[in-house]
PDB file of C-alpha atoms in Angstrom:
ATOM      1  CA  MET A   1      74.640 101.601  71.912  1.00 33.00           C
ATOM      2  CA  ARG A   2      76.360 100.963  75.252  1.00 39.00           C
ATOM      3  CA  VAL A   3      78.356 103.949  76.480  1.00 40.00           C
ATOM      4  CA  TRP A   4      81.506 101.871  76.911  1.00 41.00           C
ATOM      5  CA  LEU A   5      81.325 100.858  73.248  1.00 40.00           C
ATOM      6  CA  ALA A   6      80.812 104.509  72.348  1.00 45.00           C
ATOM      7  CA  LEU A   7      83.943 105.399  74.293  1.00 46.00           C
ATOM      8  CA  LEU A   8      85.941 102.779  72.440  1.00 43.00           C
ATOM      9  CA  LEU A   9      84.649 103.931  69.067  1.00 44.00           C
ATOM     10  CA  ALA A  10      85.421 107.536  69.909  1.00 47.00           C
ATOM     11  CA  ALA A  11      88.941 106.575  70.897  1.00 44.00           C
ATOM     12  CA  LEU A  12      89.494 104.559  67.733  1.00 41.00           C
ATOM     13  CA  ALA A  13      88.164 107.376  65.568  1.00 45.00           C
ATOM     14  CA  TRP A  14      90.299 110.049  67.252  1.00 44.00           C
ATOM     15  CA  PRO A  15      92.836 111.619  64.839  1.00 47.00           C
ATOM     16  CA  ALA A  16      96.300 110.065  64.784  1.00 42.00           C
ATOM     17  CA  GLN A  17      98.859 111.816  67.029  1.00 43.00           C
ATOM     18  CA  ALA A  18      96.057 113.675  68.826  1.00 52.00           C
ATOM     19  CA  GLU A  19      95.538 113.432  72.551  1.00 59.00           C
ATOM     20  CA  LEU A  20      92.336 112.090  74.087  1.00 60.00           C
ATOM     21  CA  TRP A  21      91.439 113.195  77.608  1.00 66.00           C
ATOM     22  CA  ALA A  22      88.511 111.820  79.630  1.00 67.00           C
ATOM     23  CA  TYR A  23      86.753 111.575  82.961  1.00 63.00           C
ATOM     24  CA  VAL A  24      83.395 110.419  84.343  1.00 61.00           C
ATOM     25  CA  ASP A  25      81.545 113.007  86.421  1.00 57.00           C
ATOM     26  CA  GLY A  26      79.333 112.461  89.456  1.00 53.00           C
ATOM     27  CA  ALA A  27      76.218 112.285  87.264  1.00 54.00           C
ATOM     28  CA  GLY A  28      77.653 109.356  85.323  1.00 51.00           C
ATOM     29  CA  THR A  29      78.518 111.297  82.161  1.00 58.00           C
ATOM     30  CA  ALA A  30      81.761 110.372  80.436  1.00 59.00           C
ATOM     31  CA  HIS A  31      83.499 113.470  79.065  1.00 65.00           C
ATOM     32  CA  LEU A  32      86.017 113.263  76.211  1.00 63.00           C
ATOM     33  CA  ALA A  33      88.166 116.131  74.946  1.00 68.00           C
ATOM     34  CA  ASP A  34      91.184 116.730  72.722  1.00 66.00           C
ATOM     35  CA  ARG A  35      92.943 118.655  75.498  1.00 71.00           C
ATOM     36  CA  GLN A  36      92.894 118.820  79.289  1.00 75.00           C
ATOM     37  CA  LEU A  37      90.009 121.209  79.902  1.00 76.00           C
ATOM     38  CA  SER A  38      90.377 120.960  83.677  1.00 74.00           C
ATOM     39  CA  GLY A  39      92.206 119.023  86.356  1.00 70.00           C
ATOM     40  CA  ALA A  40      89.461 116.392  86.285  1.00 68.00           C
ATOM     41  CA  TYR A  41      90.567 115.166  82.843  1.00 70.00           C
ATOM     42  CA  ASN A  42      93.140 112.387  82.525  1.00 65.00           C
ATOM     43  CA  LEU A  43      95.071 111.342  79.424  1.00 63.00           C
ATOM     44  CA  VAL A  44      93.600 108.250  77.709  1.00 56.00           C
ATOM     45  CA  LEU A  45      95.416 108.306  74.365  1.00 52.00           C
ATOM     46  CA  GLY A  46      98.496 110.195  73.226  1.00 53.00           C
ATOM     47  CA  THR A  47     101.927 110.942  74.638  1.00 51.00           C
ATOM     48  CA  PRO A  48     102.205 113.029  77.793  1.00 50.00           C
ATOM     49  CA  ASP A  49     104.212 116.245  77.609  1.00 51.00           C
ATOM     50  CA  SER A  50     107.868 115.267  77.941  1.00 38.00           C
ATOM     51  CA  SER A  51     108.382 118.191  80.290  1.00 39.00           C
ATOM     52  CA  LYS A  52     106.196 116.283  82.740  1.00 41.00           C
ATOM     53  CA  GLY A  53     108.134 113.053  82.349  1.00 37.00           C
ATOM     54  CA  ARG A  54     108.021 110.436  85.028  1.00 37.00           C
ATOM     55  CA  VAL A  55     110.705 109.739  87.537  1.00 34.00           C
ATOM     56  CA  PRO A  56     112.517 106.457  86.753  1.00 33.00           C
ATOM     57  CA  GLY A  57     111.091 103.493  88.620  1.00 34.00           C
ATOM     58  CA  LYS A  58     107.598 104.947  88.894  1.00 37.00           C
ATOM     59  CA  GLN A  59     106.179 103.825  85.548  1.00 38.00           C
ATOM     60  CA  ASP A  60     104.414 100.560  86.328  1.00 44.00           C
ATOM     61  CA  GLY A  61     103.166 101.112  89.857  1.00 45.00           C
ATOM     62  CA  SER A  62      99.467 101.564  89.136  1.00 49.00           C
ATOM     63  CA  ARG A  63      98.873  98.172  87.463  1.00 55.00           C
ATOM     64  CA  HIS A  64     100.675  96.373  90.241  1.00 56.00           C
ATOM     65  CA  LEU A  65      98.628  98.171  92.880  1.00 60.00           C
ATOM     66  CA  LEU A  66      95.288  97.636  91.137  1.00 69.00           C
ATOM     67  CA  THR A  67      95.341  93.855  91.564  1.00 75.00           C
ATOM     68  CA  TRP A  68      96.165  94.218  95.235  1.00 77.00           C
ATOM     69  CA  LEU A  69      93.413  96.818  95.752  1.00 82.00           C
ATOM     70  CA  GLU A  70      90.829  94.366  94.450  1.00 83.00           C
ATOM     71  CA  ILE A  71      91.626  91.603  96.942  1.00 84.00           C
ATOM     72  CA  ALA A  72      93.255  93.091 100.049  1.00 86.00           C
ATOM     73  CA  PRO A  73      91.100  92.760 103.208  1.00 90.00           C
ATOM     74  CA  GLU A  74      92.519  95.972 104.650  1.00 91.00           C
ATOM     75  CA  VAL A  75      91.230  97.835 101.584  1.00 92.00           C
ATOM     76  CA  LYS A  76      87.772  96.294 101.872  1.00 93.00           C
ATOM     77  CA  ALA A  77      87.633  97.274 105.551  1.00 95.00           C
ATOM     78  CA  VAL A  78      88.080 100.952 104.625  1.00 96.00           C
ATOM     79  CA  GLN A  79      85.439 100.996 101.851  1.00 95.00           C
ATOM     80  CA  PRO A  80      82.587 102.292 104.071  1.00 96.00           C
ATOM     81  CA  TYR A  81      84.751 105.215 105.215  1.00 97.00           C
ATOM     82  CA  LEU A  82      85.737 105.990 101.634  1.00 97.00           C
ATOM     83  CA  ARG A  83      82.100 106.106 100.555  1.00 95.00           C
ATOM     84  CA  GLU A  84      81.199 108.344 103.486  1.00 97.00           C
ATOM     85  CA  ALA A  85      84.143 110.671 102.891  1.00 96.00           C
ATOM     86  CA  ALA A  86      83.400 110.951  99.175  1.00 94.00           C
ATOM     87  CA  ALA A  87      79.751 111.780  99.847  1.00 95.00           C
ATOM     88  CA  LYS A  88      80.590 114.429 102.439  1.00 95.00           C
ATOM     89  CA  SER A  89      83.571 116.083 100.712  1.00 94.00           C
ATOM     90  CA  GLY A  90      82.738 115.690  97.024  1.00 93.00           C
ATOM     91  CA  VAL A  91      86.148 114.131  96.349  1.00 93.00           C
ATOM     92  CA  ASP A  92      85.987 111.138  94.007  1.00 92.00           C
ATOM     93  CA  MET A  93      86.155 107.882  95.960  1.00 93.00           C
ATOM     94  CA  ALA A  94      88.629 106.465  93.434  1.00 90.00           C
ATOM     95  CA  LEU A  95      90.967 109.402  94.059  1.00 92.00           C
ATOM     96  CA  LEU A  96      90.815 108.870  97.818  1.00 95.00           C
ATOM     97  CA  LYS A  97      91.511 105.191  97.257  1.00 93.00           C
ATOM     98  CA  ALA A  98      94.544 105.994  95.112  1.00 90.00           C
ATOM     99  CA  VAL A  99      95.934 108.509  97.604  1.00 93.00           C
ATOM    100  CA  ILE A 100      95.737 106.023 100.474  1.00 93.00           C
ATOM    101  CA  ALA A 101      97.371 103.283  98.415  1.00 89.00           C
ATOM    102  CA  VAL A 102     100.332 105.492  97.552  1.00 86.00           C
ATOM    103  CA  GLU A 103     100.598 107.252 100.917  1.00 90.00           C
ATOM    104  CA  SER A 104     100.388 104.340 103.345  1.00 89.00           C
ATOM    105  CA  GLY A 105      99.597 101.118 101.495  1.00 87.00           C
ATOM    106  CA  TYR A 106      96.441 100.960 103.651  1.00 91.00           C
ATOM    107  CA  LYS A 107      98.433 100.636 106.875  1.00 91.00           C
ATOM    108  CA  ALA A 108      96.263 102.452 109.422  1.00 94.00           C
ATOM    109  CA  ALA A 109      99.059 102.632 111.998  1.00 93.00           C
ATOM    110  CA  ALA A 110     101.699 103.987 109.609  1.00 91.00           C
ATOM    111  CA  VAL A 111     103.795 106.917 110.878  1.00 91.00           C
ATOM    112  CA  SER A 112     106.311 108.579 108.572  1.00 89.00           C
ATOM    113  CA  PRO A 113     109.730 109.939 109.635  1.00 88.00           C
ATOM    114  CA  ARG A 114     108.207 113.421 109.243  1.00 87.00           C
ATOM    115  CA  GLY A 115     105.376 112.626 111.632  1.00 91.00           C
ATOM    116  CA  ALA A 116     102.562 112.028 109.121  1.00 93.00           C
ATOM    117  CA  ILE A 117     100.075 109.561 110.561  1.00 95.00           C
ATOM    118  CA  GLY A 118      97.670 106.893 109.385  1.00 95.00           C
ATOM    119  CA  LEU A 119      96.016 105.910 106.135  1.00 96.00           C
ATOM    120  CA  MET A 120      96.314 109.261 104.372  1.00 96.00           C
ATOM    121  CA  GLN A 121      99.543 110.257 106.133  1.00 95.00           C
ATOM    122  CA  ILE A 122      98.294 113.490 107.696  1.00 95.00           C
ATOM    123  CA  THR A 123     100.453 115.621 109.973  1.00 94.00           C
ATOM    124  CA  PRO A 124      99.059 116.760 113.339  1.00 93.00           C
ATOM    125  CA  ASP A 125      99.229 120.387 112.128  1.00 92.00           C
ATOM    126  CA  ALA A 126      97.099 119.611 109.077  1.00 91.00           C
ATOM    127  CA  ALA A 127      94.726 117.560 111.215  1.00 91.00           C
ATOM    128  CA  ALA A 128      94.204 120.535 113.510  1.00 91.00           C
ATOM    129  CA  ARG A 129      93.370 122.721 110.521  1.00 91.00           C
ATOM    130  CA  TYR A 130      90.769 120.335 109.105  1.00 92.00           C
ATOM    131  CA  ALA A 131      89.340 118.794 112.283  1.00 89.00           C
ATOM    132  CA  THR A 132      85.730 119.155 113.370  1.00 88.00           C
ATOM    133  CA  LEU A 133      84.896 120.472 116.849  1.00 87.00           C
ATOM    134  CA  LEU A 134      84.163 116.938 118.009  1.00 86.00           C
ATOM    135  CA  GLU A 135      87.442 115.624 116.617  1.00 85.00           C
ATOM    136  CA  ARG A 136      89.405 118.355 118.404  1.00 86.00           C
ATOM    137  CA  MET A 137      88.374 116.825 121.707  1.00 88.00           C
ATOM    138  CA  HIS A 138      91.020 114.130 121.111  1.00 89.00           C
ATOM    139  CA  PRO A 139      94.764 114.598 120.447  1.00 89.00           C
ATOM    140  CA  ALA A 140      95.628 114.599 116.742  1.00 90.00           C
ATOM    141  CA  GLU A 141      98.151 111.799 117.201  1.00 89.00           C
ATOM    142  CA  GLN A 142      95.385 109.644 118.648  1.00 92.00           C
ATOM    143  CA  ARG A 143      92.501 110.435 116.311  1.00 93.00           C
ATOM    144  CA  LEU A 144      94.578 110.110 113.131  1.00 95.00           C
ATOM    145  CA  LEU A 145      95.173 106.450 113.986  1.00 96.00           C
ATOM    146  CA  ASP A 146      91.417 105.884 113.729  1.00 95.00           C
ATOM    147  CA  PRO A 147      90.774 104.889 110.084  1.00 97.00           C
ATOM    148  CA  ARG A 148      87.413 106.648 109.759  1.00 96.00           C
ATOM    149  CA  THR A 149      88.628 109.916 111.263  1.00 96.00           C
ATOM    150  CA  ASN A 150      91.788 109.811 109.185  1.00 96.00           C
ATOM    151  CA  VAL A 151      89.906 109.311 105.915  1.00 97.00           C
ATOM    152  CA  LEU A 152      87.293 111.976 106.677  1.00 97.00           C
ATOM    153  CA  THR A 153      89.983 114.471 107.659  1.00 96.00           C
ATOM    154  CA  GLY A 154      92.051 113.695 104.577  1.00 96.00           C
ATOM    155  CA  ALA A 155      89.053 114.037 102.285  1.00 97.00           C
ATOM    156  CA  ARG A 156      88.274 117.487 103.700  1.00 96.00           C
ATOM    157  CA  MET A 157      91.892 118.485 103.233  1.00 96.00           C
ATOM    158  CA  LEU A 158      92.079 117.220  99.656  1.00 96.00           C
ATOM    159  CA  ALA A 159      88.781 118.894  98.751  1.00 95.00           C
ATOM    160  CA  ASP A 160      90.130 122.197 100.051  1.00 96.00           C
ATOM    161  CA  LEU A 161      93.406 121.859  98.131  1.00 95.00           C
ATOM    162  CA  ILE A 162      91.576 121.054  94.894  1.00 93.00           C
ATOM    163  CA  LYS A 163      89.382 124.114  95.410  1.00 93.00           C
ATOM    164  CA  ARG A 164      92.404 126.316  96.178  1.00 93.00           C
ATOM    165  CA  PHE A 165      94.504 125.275  93.186  1.00 93.00           C
ATOM    166  CA  GLY A 166      91.775 124.252  90.734  1.00 90.00           C
ATOM    167  CA  ARG A 167      93.709 121.165  89.612  1.00 88.00           C
ATOM    168  CA  ILE A 168      93.987 117.666  91.002  1.00 90.00           C
ATOM    169  CA  ASP A 169      97.687 117.356  90.172  1.00 90.00           C
ATOM    170  CA  ALA A 170      98.517 120.640  91.910  1.00 92.00           C
ATOM    171  CA  ALA A 171      96.457 119.618  94.930  1.00 94.00           C
ATOM    172  CA  LEU A 172      98.345 116.335  95.185  1.00 94.00           C
ATOM    173  CA  ALA A 173     101.633 118.211  94.877  1.00 94.00           C
ATOM    174  CA  ALA A 174     100.576 120.545  97.694  1.00 95.00           C
ATOM    175  CA  TRP A 175      99.688 117.487  99.767  1.00 94.00           C
ATOM    176  CA  ASN A 176     103.185 116.106  99.230  1.00 93.00           C
ATOM    177  CA  ALA A 177     105.418 119.182  99.136  1.00 94.00           C
ATOM    178  CA  GLY A 178     103.300 121.849 100.805  1.00 93.00           C
ATOM    179  CA  GLU A 179     101.123 124.647  99.469  1.00 95.00           C
ATOM    180  CA  GLY A 180     104.054 127.071  99.417  1.00 95.00           C
ATOM    181  CA  ALA A 181     106.031 124.911  96.985  1.00 96.00           C
ATOM    182  CA  VAL A 182     103.093 124.787  94.564  1.00 96.00           C
ATOM    183  CA  ARG A 183     102.519 128.551  94.776  1.00 96.00           C
ATOM    184  CA  ARG A 184     106.216 129.217  94.106  1.00 96.00           C
ATOM    185  CA  ALA A 185     105.945 126.970  91.031  1.00 95.00           C
ATOM    186  CA  GLY A 186     103.072 129.066  89.693  1.00 95.00           C
ATOM    187  CA  GLY A 187     100.237 126.812  90.796  1.00 92.00           C
ATOM    188  CA  VAL A 188     101.533 123.659  89.099  1.00 92.00           C
ATOM    189  CA  VAL A 189     103.506 120.606  90.200  1.00 92.00           C
ATOM    190  CA  PRO A 190     106.933 121.899  91.315  1.00 94.00           C
ATOM    191  CA  PRO A 191     110.156 120.457  89.832  1.00 93.00           C
ATOM    192  CA  ILE A 192     110.823 118.192  92.812  1.00 91.00           C
ATOM    193  CA  ASP A 193     111.575 114.580  91.873  1.00 87.00           C
ATOM    194  CA  GLU A 194     109.840 113.045  94.883  1.00 88.00           C
ATOM    195  CA  THR A 195     106.736 115.190  94.409  1.00 91.00           C
ATOM    196  CA  GLN A 196     106.520 114.533  90.664  1.00 87.00           C
ATOM    197  CA  ALA A 197     106.853 110.796  91.275  1.00 85.00           C
ATOM    198  CA  HIS A 198     104.163 110.940  93.932  1.00 86.00           C
ATOM    199  CA  VAL A 199     101.720 112.880  91.744  1.00 87.00           C
ATOM    200  CA  HIS A 200     102.315 110.662  88.703  1.00 82.00           C
ATOM    201  CA  LEU A 201     101.762 107.464  90.662  1.00 81.00           C
ATOM    202  CA  VAL A 202      98.554 108.690  92.320  1.00 85.00           C
ATOM    203  CA  LEU A 203      97.150 109.940  89.004  1.00 84.00           C
ATOM    204  CA  GLU A 204      98.110 106.752  87.171  1.00 79.00           C
ATOM    205  CA  LEU A 205      96.394 104.640  89.804  1.00 81.00           C
ATOM    206  CA  TYR A 206      93.392 106.985  89.895  1.00 84.00           C
ATOM    207  CA  TRP A 207      92.936 106.768  86.137  1.00 79.00           C
ATOM    208  CA  THR A 208      93.344 102.982  86.187  1.00 78.00           C
ATOM    209  CA  LEU A 209      90.616 102.756  88.838  1.00 83.00           C
ATOM    210  CA  LEU A 210      88.377 105.017  86.746  1.00 78.00           C
ATOM    211  CA  GLN A 211      88.963 102.922  83.625  1.00 73.00           C
ATOM    212  CA  ASN A 212      88.130  99.809  85.621  1.00 73.00           C
ATOM    213  CA  SER A 213      84.767 101.221  86.686  1.00 71.00           C
ATOM    214  CA  MET A 214      83.948 103.536  83.774  1.00 61.00           C
ATOM    215  CA  HIS A 215      81.983 100.922  81.828  1.00 51.00           C
ATOM    216  CA  ALA A 216      79.696 100.485  84.834  1.00 52.00           C
ATOM    217  CA  SER A 217      79.380 104.114  85.924  1.00 52.00           C
ATOM    218  CA  ALA A 218      79.147 106.021  82.638  1.00 52.00           C
ATOM    219  CA  GLN A 219      75.555 106.500  81.508  1.00 50.00           C
ATOM    220  CA  HIS A 220      76.071 109.250  78.927  1.00 51.00           C
ATOM    221  CA  LEU A 221      78.845 110.427  76.643  1.00 47.00           C
ATOM    222  CA  THR A 222      79.862 114.032  76.019  1.00 51.00           C
ATOM    223  CA  ILE A 223      82.653 114.921  73.569  1.00 48.00           C
ATOM    224  CA  HIS A 224      84.297 118.343  73.848  1.00 51.00           C
ATOM    225  CA  SER A 225      86.393 119.601  70.926  1.00 49.00           C
ATOM    226  CA  ASP A 226      87.291 122.863  69.234  1.00 49.00           C
ATOM    227  CA  LYS A 227      87.622 121.021  65.924  1.00 46.00           C
ATOM    228  CA  PRO A 228      84.782 121.085  63.350  1.00 44.00           C
TER     229      PRO A 228
END
């Protein structure tokens, strides 16, 4: 039986009102669970906790972005850097793709009012922290405008944040609001409207990208449940 069919059957057979969480790991195994066992899991079926409700106006962004991501030439131009960054940092390529879409819309020359630069909207201070010795030979404001350097730097930064906080959503919140804000919130997404909207949109787009590729990438199926 094809794994994608197995996923569909598992979803259809899941108890009513229960939540179904899933992700595909680097080995191509699709993992299903009745709760979020780690930050890698994303909600497939069920109603998200109302305490984590979305900010108005942010509900339909991922579907709109997905179509554009499939055809935009500026996205295709960055693909080699995304593959390289994913291989070197261990961060899922789909997550990097989602972050760039939300942060800059794939505008390599984008500069925010707060001074964040390039595809992944990285500040010069953060770039200095995550730069290689070779990269430090050039000013941060200059090297962050180079798409490859920007993506590689951002991937290293995101990998570190995920390791620090142990959750993708918390790492994305730290990216947006700062590590201090996440620590003050107890290691979770802080109650900041802009940050919650940012995290929700990235995760929605990330999960949509995973769903779009899961049938091709999943080679095995593993179901995790405490229920008999």
